[in-house]
Structure formats: structure tokens, C-alpha cells
Rosetta silent file (secondary structure, phi, psi, omega in degrees, C-alpha in Angstrom):
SEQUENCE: XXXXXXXXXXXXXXXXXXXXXXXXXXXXXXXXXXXXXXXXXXXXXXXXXXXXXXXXXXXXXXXXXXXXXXXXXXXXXXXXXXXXXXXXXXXXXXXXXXXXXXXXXXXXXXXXXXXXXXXXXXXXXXXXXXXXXXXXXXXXXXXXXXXXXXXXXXXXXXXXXXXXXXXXXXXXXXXXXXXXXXXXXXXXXXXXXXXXXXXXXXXXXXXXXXXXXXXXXXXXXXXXXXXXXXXXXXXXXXXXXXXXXXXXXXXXXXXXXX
SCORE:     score description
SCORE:     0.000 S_00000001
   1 L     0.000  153.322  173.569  -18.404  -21.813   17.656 S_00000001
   2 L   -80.693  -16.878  170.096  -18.491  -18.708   19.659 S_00000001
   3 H   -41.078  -51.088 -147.810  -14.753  -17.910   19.788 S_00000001
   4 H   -65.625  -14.912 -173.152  -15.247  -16.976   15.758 S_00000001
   5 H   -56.790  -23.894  165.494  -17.816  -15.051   16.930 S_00000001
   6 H   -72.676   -9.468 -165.315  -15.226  -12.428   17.771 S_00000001
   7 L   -71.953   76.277  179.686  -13.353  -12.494   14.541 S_00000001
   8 L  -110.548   24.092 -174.625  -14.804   -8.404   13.755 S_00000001
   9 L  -107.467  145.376 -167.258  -11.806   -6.835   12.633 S_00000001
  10 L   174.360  136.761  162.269  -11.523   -5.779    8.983 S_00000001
  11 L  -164.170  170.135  178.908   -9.937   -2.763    7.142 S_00000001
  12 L  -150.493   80.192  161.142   -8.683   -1.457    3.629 S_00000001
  13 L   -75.743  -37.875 -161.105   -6.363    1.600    4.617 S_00000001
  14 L   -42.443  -55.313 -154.673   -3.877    1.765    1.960 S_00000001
  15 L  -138.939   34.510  167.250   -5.577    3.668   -0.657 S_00000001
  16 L   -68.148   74.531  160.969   -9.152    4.656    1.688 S_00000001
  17 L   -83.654  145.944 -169.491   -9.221    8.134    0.294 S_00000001
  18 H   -58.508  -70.647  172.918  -12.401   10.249    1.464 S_00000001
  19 H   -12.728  -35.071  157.495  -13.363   10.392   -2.477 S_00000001
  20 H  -109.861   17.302  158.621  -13.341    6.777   -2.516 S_00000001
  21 L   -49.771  -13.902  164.420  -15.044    5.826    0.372 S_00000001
  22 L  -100.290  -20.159  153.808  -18.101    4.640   -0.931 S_00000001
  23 H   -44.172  -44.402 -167.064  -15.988    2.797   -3.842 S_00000001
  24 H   -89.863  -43.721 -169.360  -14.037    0.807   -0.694 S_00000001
  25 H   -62.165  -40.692  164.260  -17.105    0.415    1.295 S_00000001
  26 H   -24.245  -93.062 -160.152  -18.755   -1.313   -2.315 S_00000001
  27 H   -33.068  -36.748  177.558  -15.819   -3.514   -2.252 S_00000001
  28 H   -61.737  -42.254 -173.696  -15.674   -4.423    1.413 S_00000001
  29 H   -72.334  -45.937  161.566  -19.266   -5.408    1.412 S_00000001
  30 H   -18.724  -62.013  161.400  -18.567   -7.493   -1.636 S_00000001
  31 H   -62.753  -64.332  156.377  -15.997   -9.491    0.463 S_00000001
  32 H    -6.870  -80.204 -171.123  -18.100   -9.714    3.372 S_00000001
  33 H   -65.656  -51.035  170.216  -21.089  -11.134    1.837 S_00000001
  34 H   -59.992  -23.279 -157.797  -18.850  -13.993   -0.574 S_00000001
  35 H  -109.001  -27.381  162.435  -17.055  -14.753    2.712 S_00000001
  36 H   -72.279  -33.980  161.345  -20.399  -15.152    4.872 S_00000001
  37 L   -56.333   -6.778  168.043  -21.893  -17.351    1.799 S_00000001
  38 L  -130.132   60.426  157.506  -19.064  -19.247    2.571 S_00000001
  39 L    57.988  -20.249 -171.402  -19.762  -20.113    6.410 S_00000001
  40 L  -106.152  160.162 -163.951  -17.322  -17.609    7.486 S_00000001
  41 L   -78.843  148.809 -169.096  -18.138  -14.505    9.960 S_00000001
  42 L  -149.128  129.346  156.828  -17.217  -11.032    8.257 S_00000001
  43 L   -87.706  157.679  -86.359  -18.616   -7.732   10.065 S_00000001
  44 L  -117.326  -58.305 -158.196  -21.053   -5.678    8.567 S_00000001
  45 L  -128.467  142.760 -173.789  -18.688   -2.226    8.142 S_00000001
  46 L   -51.730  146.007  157.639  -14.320   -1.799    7.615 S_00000001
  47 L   -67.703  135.290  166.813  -12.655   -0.406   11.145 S_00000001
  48 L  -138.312   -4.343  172.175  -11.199    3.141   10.568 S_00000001
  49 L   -82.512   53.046 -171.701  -10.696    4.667   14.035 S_00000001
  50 L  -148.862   88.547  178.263   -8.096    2.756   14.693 S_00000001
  51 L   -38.807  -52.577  163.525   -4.313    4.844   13.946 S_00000001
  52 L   -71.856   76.751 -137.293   -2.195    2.212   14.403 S_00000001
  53 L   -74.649  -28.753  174.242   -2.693   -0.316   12.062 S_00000001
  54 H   -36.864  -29.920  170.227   -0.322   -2.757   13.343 S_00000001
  55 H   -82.555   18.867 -166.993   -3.327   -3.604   15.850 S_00000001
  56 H  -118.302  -73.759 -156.462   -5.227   -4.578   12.573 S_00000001
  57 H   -49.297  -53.958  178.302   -2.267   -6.572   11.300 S_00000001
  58 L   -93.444   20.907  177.367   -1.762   -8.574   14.507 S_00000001
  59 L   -84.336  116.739  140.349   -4.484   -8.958   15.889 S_00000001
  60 L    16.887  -47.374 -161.339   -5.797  -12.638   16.448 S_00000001
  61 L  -118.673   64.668 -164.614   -9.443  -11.877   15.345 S_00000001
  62 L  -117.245  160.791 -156.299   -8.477  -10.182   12.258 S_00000001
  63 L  -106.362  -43.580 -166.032  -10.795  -10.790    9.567 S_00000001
  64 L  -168.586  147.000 -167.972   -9.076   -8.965    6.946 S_00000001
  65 L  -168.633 -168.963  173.186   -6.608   -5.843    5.919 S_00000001
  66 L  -149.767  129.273  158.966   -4.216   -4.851    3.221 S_00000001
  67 L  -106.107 -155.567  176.833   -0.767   -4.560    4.397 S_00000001
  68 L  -145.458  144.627  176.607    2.885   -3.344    2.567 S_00000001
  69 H   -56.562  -27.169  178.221    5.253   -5.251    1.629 S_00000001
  70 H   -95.480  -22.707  139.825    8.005   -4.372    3.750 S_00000001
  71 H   -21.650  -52.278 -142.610    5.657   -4.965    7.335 S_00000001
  72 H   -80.349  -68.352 -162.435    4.584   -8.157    5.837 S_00000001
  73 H   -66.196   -0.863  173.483    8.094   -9.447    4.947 S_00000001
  74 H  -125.239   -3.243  152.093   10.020   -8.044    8.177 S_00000001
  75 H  -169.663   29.429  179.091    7.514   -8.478   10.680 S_00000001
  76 H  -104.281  -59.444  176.881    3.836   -9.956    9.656 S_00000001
  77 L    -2.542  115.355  159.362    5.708  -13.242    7.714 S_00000001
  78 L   100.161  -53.580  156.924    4.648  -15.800    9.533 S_00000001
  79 L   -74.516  -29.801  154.659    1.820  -14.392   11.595 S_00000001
  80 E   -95.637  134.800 -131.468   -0.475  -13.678    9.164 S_00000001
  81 E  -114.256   93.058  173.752   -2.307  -15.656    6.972 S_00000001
  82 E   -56.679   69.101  163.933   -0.819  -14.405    2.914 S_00000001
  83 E   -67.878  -21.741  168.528   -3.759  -14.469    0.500 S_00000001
  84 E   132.491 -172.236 -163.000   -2.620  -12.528   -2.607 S_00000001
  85 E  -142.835  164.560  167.422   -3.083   -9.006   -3.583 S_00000001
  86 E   -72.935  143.990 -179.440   -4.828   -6.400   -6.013 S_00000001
  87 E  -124.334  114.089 -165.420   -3.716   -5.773   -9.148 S_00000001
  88 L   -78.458  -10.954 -178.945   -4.173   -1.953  -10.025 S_00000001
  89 L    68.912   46.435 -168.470   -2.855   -2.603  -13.869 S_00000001
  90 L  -111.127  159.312 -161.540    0.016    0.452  -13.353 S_00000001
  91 L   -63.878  111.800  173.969    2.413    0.764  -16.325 S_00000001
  92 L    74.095   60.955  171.533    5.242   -1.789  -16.661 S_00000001
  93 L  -142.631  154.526 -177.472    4.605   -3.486  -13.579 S_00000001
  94 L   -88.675  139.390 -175.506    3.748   -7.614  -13.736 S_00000001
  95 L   -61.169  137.393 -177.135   -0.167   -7.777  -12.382 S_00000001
  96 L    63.854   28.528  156.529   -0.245   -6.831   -8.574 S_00000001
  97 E  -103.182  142.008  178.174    3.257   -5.684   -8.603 S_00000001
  98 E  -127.645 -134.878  165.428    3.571   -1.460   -8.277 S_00000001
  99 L   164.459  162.668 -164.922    6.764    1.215   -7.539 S_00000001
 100 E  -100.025  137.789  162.702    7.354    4.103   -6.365 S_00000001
 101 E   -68.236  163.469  154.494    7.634    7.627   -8.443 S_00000001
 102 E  -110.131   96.291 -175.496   10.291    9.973   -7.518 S_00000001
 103 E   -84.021  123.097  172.633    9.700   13.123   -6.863 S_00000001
 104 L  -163.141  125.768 -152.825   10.468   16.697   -6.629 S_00000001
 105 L   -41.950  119.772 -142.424    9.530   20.216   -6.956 S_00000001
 106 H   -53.820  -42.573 -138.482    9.679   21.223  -10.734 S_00000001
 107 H  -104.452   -0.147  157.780   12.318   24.350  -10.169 S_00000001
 108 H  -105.029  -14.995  177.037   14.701   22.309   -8.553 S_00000001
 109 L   -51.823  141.360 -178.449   14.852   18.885  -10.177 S_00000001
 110 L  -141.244  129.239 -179.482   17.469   16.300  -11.284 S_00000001
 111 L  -107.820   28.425  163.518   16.807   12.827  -12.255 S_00000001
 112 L   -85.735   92.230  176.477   20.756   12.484  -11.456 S_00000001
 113 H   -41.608  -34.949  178.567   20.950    9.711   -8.860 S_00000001
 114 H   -65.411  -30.627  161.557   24.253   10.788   -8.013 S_00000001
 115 H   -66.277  -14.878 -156.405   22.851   14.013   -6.905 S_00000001
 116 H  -112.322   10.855 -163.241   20.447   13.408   -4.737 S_00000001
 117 H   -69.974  -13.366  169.672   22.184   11.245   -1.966 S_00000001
 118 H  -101.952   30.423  143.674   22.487   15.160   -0.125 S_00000001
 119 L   -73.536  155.664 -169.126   19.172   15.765   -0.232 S_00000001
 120 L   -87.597  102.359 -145.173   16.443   15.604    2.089 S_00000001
 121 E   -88.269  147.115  160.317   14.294   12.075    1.268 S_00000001
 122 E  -106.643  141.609 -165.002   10.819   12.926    2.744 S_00000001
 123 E  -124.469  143.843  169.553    9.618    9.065    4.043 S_00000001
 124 L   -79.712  -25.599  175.827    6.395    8.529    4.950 S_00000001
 125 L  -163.083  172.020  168.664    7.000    5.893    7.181 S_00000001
 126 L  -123.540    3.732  143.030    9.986    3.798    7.763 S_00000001
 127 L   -63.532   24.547 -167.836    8.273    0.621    7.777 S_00000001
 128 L  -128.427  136.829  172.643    6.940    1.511    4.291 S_00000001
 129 H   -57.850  -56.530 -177.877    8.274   -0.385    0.978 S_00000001
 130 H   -58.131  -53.355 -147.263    7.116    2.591   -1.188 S_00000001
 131 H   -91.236  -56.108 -113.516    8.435    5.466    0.847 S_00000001
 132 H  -146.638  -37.500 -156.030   11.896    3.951    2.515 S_00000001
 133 H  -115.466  -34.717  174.735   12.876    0.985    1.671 S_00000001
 134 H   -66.641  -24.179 -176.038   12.262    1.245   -2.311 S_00000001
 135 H   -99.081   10.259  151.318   14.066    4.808   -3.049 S_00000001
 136 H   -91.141  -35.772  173.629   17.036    3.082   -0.780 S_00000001
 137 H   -98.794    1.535 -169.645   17.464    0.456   -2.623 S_00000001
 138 H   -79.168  -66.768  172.744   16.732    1.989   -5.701 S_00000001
 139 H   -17.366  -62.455 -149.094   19.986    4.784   -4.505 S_00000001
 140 H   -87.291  -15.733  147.442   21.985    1.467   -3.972 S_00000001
 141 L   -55.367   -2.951 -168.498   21.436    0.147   -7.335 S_00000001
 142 L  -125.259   -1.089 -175.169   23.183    3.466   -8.009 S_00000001
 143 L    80.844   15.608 -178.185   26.226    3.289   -5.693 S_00000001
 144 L  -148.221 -169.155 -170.146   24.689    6.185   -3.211 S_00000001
 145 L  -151.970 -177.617  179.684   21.976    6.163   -0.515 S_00000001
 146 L  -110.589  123.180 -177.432   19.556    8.961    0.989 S_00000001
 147 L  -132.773    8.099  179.240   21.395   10.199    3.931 S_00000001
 148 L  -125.648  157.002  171.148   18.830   13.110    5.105 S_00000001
 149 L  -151.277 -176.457  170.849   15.400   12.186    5.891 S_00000001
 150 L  -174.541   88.918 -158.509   12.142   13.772    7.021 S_00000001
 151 E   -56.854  136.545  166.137    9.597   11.764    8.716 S_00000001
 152 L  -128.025  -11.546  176.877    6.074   13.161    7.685 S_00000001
 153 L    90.365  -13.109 -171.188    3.702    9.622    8.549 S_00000001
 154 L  -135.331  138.633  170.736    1.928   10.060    4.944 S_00000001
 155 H   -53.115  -48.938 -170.208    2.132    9.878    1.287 S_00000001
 156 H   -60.429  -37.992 -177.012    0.201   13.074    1.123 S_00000001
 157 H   -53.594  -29.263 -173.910    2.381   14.570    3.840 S_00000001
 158 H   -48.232  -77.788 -176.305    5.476   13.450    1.843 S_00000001
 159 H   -35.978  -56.993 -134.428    4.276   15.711   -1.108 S_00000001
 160 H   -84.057  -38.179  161.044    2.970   18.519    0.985 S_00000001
 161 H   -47.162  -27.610 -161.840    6.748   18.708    2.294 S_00000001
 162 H   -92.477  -61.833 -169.379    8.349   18.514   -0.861 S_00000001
 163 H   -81.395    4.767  167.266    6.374   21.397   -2.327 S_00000001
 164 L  -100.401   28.155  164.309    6.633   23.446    0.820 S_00000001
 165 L    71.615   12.909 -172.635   10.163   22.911    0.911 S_00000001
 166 L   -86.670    4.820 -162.091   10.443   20.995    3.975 S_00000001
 167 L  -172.653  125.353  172.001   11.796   18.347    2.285 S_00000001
 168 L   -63.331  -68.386 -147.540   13.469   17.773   -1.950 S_00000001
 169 E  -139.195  160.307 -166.169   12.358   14.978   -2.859 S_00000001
 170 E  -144.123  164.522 -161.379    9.596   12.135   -1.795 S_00000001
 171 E  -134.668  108.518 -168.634    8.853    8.219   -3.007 S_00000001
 172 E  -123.854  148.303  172.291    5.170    7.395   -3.508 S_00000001
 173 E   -56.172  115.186 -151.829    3.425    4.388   -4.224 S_00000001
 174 H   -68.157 -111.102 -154.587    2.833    4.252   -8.288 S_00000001
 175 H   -37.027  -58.023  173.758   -1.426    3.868   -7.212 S_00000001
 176 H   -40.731  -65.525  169.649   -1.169    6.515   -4.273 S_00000001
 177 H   -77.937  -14.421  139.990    0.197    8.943   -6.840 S_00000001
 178 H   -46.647  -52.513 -176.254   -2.109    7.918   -9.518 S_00000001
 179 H   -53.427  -56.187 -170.949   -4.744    8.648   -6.967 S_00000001
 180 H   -50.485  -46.533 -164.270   -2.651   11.802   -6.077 S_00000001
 181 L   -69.338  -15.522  171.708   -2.842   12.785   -9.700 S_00000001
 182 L  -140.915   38.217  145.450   -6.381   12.880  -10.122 S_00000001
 183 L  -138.295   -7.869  172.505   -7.767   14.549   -7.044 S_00000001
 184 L  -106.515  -41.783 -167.848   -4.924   16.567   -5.543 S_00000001
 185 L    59.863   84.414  177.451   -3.015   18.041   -8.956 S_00000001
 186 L  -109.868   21.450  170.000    0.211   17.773   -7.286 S_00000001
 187 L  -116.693   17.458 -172.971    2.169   18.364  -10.618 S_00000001
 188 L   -81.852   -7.565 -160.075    1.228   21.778  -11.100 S_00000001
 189 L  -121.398  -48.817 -179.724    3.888   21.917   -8.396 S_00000001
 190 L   -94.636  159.093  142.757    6.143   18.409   -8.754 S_00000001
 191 L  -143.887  155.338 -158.407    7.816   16.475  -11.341 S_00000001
 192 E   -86.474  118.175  176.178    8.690   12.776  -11.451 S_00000001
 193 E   -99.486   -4.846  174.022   12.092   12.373  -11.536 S_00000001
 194 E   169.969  165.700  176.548   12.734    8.418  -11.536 S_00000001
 195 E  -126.885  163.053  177.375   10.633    5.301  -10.870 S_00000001
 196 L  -101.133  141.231  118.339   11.800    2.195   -8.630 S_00000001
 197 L    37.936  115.643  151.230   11.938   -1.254   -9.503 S_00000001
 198 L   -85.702  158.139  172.968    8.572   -2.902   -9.437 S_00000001
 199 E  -128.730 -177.771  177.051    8.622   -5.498   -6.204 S_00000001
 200 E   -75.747  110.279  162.891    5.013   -7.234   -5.164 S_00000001
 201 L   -47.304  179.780 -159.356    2.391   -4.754   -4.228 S_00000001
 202 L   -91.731  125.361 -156.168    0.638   -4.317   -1.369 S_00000001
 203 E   -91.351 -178.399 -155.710   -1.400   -7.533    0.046 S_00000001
 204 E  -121.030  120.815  172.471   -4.354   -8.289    1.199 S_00000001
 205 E  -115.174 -179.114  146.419   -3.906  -10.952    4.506 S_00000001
 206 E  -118.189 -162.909  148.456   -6.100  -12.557    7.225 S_00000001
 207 E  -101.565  179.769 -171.044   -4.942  -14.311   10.465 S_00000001
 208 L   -47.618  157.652 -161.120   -2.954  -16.871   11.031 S_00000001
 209 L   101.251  -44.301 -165.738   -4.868  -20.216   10.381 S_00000001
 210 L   -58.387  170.711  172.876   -7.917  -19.007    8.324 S_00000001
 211 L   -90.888   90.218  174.255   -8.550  -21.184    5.638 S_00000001
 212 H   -24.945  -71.544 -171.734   -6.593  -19.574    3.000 S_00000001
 213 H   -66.115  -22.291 -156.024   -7.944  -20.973   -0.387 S_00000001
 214 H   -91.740  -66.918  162.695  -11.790  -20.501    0.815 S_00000001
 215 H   -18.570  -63.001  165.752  -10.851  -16.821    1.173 S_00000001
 216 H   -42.771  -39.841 -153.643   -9.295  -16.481   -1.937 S_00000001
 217 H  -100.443  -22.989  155.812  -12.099  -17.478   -3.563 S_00000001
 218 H   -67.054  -20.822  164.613  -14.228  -15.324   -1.927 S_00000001
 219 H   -68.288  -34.288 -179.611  -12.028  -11.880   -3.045 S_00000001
 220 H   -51.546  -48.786 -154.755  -12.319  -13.394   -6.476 S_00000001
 221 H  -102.115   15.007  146.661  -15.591  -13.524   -6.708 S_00000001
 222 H   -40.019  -91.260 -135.739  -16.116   -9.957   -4.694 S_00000001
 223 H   -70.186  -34.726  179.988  -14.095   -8.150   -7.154 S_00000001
 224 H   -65.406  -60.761 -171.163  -16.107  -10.174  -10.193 S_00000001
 225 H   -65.164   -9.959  169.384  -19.616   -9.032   -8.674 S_00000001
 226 L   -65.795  120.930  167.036  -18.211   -5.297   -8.077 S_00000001
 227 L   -34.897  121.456 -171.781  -20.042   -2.787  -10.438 S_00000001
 228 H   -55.499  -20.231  176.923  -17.672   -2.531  -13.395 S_00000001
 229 H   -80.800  -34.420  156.947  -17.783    1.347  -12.661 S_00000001
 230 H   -31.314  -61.456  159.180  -16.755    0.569   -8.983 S_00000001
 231 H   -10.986  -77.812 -145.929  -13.577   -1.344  -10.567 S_00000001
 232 L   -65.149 -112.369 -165.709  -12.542    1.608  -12.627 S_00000001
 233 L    28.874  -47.341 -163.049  -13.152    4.168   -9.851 S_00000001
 234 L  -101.427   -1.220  163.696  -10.582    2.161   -7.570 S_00000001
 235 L    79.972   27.595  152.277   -8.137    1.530  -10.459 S_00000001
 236 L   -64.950   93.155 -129.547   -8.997   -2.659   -9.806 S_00000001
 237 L  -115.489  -59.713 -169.642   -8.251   -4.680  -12.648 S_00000001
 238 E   174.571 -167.302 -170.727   -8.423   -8.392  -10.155 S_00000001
 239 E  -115.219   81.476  172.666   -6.670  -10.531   -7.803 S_00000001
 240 E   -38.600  161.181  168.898   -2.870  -12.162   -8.103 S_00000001
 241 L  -128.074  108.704  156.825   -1.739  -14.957   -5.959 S_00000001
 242 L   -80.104  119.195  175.258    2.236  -13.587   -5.032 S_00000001
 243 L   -68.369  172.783  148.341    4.538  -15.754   -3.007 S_00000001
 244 H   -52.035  -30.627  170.691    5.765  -15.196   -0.367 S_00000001
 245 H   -42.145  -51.138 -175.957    9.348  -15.510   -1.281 S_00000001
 246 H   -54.064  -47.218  174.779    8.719  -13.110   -3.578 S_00000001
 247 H   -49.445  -47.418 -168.269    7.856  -10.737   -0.836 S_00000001
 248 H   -97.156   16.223  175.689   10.429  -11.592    1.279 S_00000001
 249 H   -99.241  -35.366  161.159   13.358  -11.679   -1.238 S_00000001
 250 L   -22.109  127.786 -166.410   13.110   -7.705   -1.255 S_00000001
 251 L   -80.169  116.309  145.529   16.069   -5.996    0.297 S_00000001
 252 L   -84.777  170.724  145.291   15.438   -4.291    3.382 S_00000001
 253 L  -117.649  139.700  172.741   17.818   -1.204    4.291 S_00000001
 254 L   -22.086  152.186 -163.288   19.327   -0.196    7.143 S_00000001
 255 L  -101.345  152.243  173.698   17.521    2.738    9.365 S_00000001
 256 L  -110.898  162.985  153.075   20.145    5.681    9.491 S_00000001
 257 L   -46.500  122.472 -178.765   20.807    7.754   12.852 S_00000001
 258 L  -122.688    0.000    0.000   19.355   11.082   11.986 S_00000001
């Protein structure tokens, strides 16, 4: 029909670092090509001018994206079309579950929970599972909270605060700081001071409607047909099916007043 003909929307932001841009574009076209072999329309190359991703996530004619868990479960649920997520293999997490390290510049550190609720958390976002909502509830598993903040919009910004002093301590995504770890060398500066929880990593939807299982089966057999060095490169071990519940049984926390 020609409505689908509009369905052009596609991205993989989460973990599009310029290093691994031809590693995501691999992968995209992989998905593409399994999802046009199966009758459905896919465009040719991922969107990336586009800041606001939320106009990815909700958008009507969306083809495909990877979202975070705490968007999905407080305001995608329901709108979006769940297909299951990548599983990065990260240590003592159940496949396509991750958590966030805890961080903070080596000459100041404490892995004392109790300490840190008067410190400055730097959050990357406050819509983000990794940065905000996991090193809150991890604090409240502890009887304290993060009561300082410091918006910076980025993992990498998080860090670059923490070791310029704009900020103690920051809560990155277990794959993001894998990532960090072997093209920025952000520990000649940090050390990891606690891990979260794992919860369900970060998924891959369409929109609402698509035909779910025919999808699925096209990421499967993308990620099988990806050059096994393409794999390692992106840390991609395969593809989980999460529920939703599981998503949405995750605690949000409250925003504070700053």
C-alpha cells in the first residue's frame, strides 16, 4: 500500500559511537535487508540528525530504534511495538540484561553508600535507567538517595564532569563504559566504586501494530549473518525476548527540585 511507503524512520543511538559506525551501519543493513526479504519496507541508511530521539520513539512511521528502559516503561509502554533486545554478554548480568558502574575520580573515592547521598550525582539524562533511575534506586536499597545532581545530557559528559570536578560521582551503562574503557581510557582518571542491580537492557522496538514475531525473526537472522568480527567489535553476543513486565516492574524515582 502506499501509506507503508512512508514507514523511513530507523535508528540505533544508544551505543552509535564514531569508532563504531561502520560496525552499526553493518548491522543496520543486516536488519534492513532480512526485513525487506520479508515483504516489509526498511530504508536504505539509520537517521542520525535527528537530537531528540523521542521523535524516533513516537513516531507513527517508525521502522525501528533502540530505546532505555525507563522511556519504554514510563512513557513508550503501550505505544510502541516491544520486540526484545541485544544481549552484550556483560558480567553477571542474565542475557540482555546490563547495570550501571559507579563512578568516581580515583583521589576521592568511597564505595560507602552512606557517603555519597551529599554528593553531586552527575545524570545524564533524567529519563535514563542507567544514569537516574538505577543509582536511585540502587541509594534506596541502601536507606539514602542522591540529593545533588548535575544534568550533563551524556554518558561521556557524565565522566567528563566527574573528572573535571564538576560533578563526584556518575552512573553509566555497564556496555557504554565497556565502550568507554576501550577508546576513551577513562580510568587513568576514575574508579568504579559500586555496580547496580542488573534490570532488562536497553530494547530494540518498532511501532505500534507491526507484526511483531516477523520482525523478530528478521533481527535474528541479521545478527546470525553479521561478520563474526562485526559481532565482537559491537560486544553482540544475540537477541533475548524480555517481557514487558519485566520492564515495567522497575522502580521509577521521584525527580528532586534542584
Amino acid at each position: 500500500p502506499a501509506g507503508r511507503a512512508r514507514l523511513m524512520i530507523a535508528s540505533l543511538p544508544m551505543y552509535d559511537r564514531p569508532e563504531l559506525r561502520m560496525e552499526t551501519d553493518a548491522l543496520w543493513a543486516e536488519i534492513r535487508d532480512a526485513l525487506r526479504r520479508r515483504g516489509e519496507p526498511a530504508p536504505e541508511r539509520l537517521t542520525r540528525d535527528t537530537p531528540v530521539l523521542w521523535s524516533h520513539w513516537q513516531d507513527p512511521d517508525l521502522v525501528f530504534s533502540q530505546t532505555c528502559g525507563m522511556p519504554y516503561r514510563t512513557r513508550l509502554h503501550g505505544h510502541v511495538t516491544l520486540l526484545g533486545t541485544p544481549d552484550f554478554g556483560l558480567p553477571a548480568c542474565p542475557p540482555g540484561y546490563y547495570r550501571s558502574i559507579l563512578v568516581m575520580r580515583r583521589l576521592f573515592a568511597t564505595n560507602m553508600p552512606s557517603e555519597w547521598g551529599k554528593l553531586r550525582l552527575a545524570v545524564n539524562d533524567f529519563s535514563s535507567q542507567s544514569g537516574w533511575a538505577a543509582p536511585q534506586n540502587y541509594m534506596a536499597g541502601h536507606g539514602f538517595s542522591f540529593n545533588k545532581t548535575v544534568e550533563t545530557g551524556a554518558h561521556q559528559a557524565s565522566v567528563a564532569a566527574v573528572i573535571a570536578g564538576e560533578a563526584d560521582i556518575a552512573s553509566i551503562d555497564a556496555q557504554t563504559w565497556r565502550l568507554m574503557c576501550r577508546f576513551d581510557d577513562p580510568l587513568s582518571a576514575l574508579v568504579k566504586v559500586g555496580e547496580t542491580p542488573p534490570t532488562p537492557g536497553l530494547p530494540y522496538i518498532t511501532r505500534i501494530g507491526a507484526p511483531a514475531n516477523l520482525y523478530r525473526a528478521a533481527v535474528d537472522e541479521a545478527i546470525a549473518r553479521l561478520a563474526p568480527r562485526t559481532r565482537r567489535s559491537l560486544g553482540l553476543l544475540g537477541f533475548t525476548q524480555i517481557p514487558a513486565s519485566a520492564y515495567c516492574a522497575v522502580p521509577t524515582p521521584d525527580l528532586l527540585e534542584n
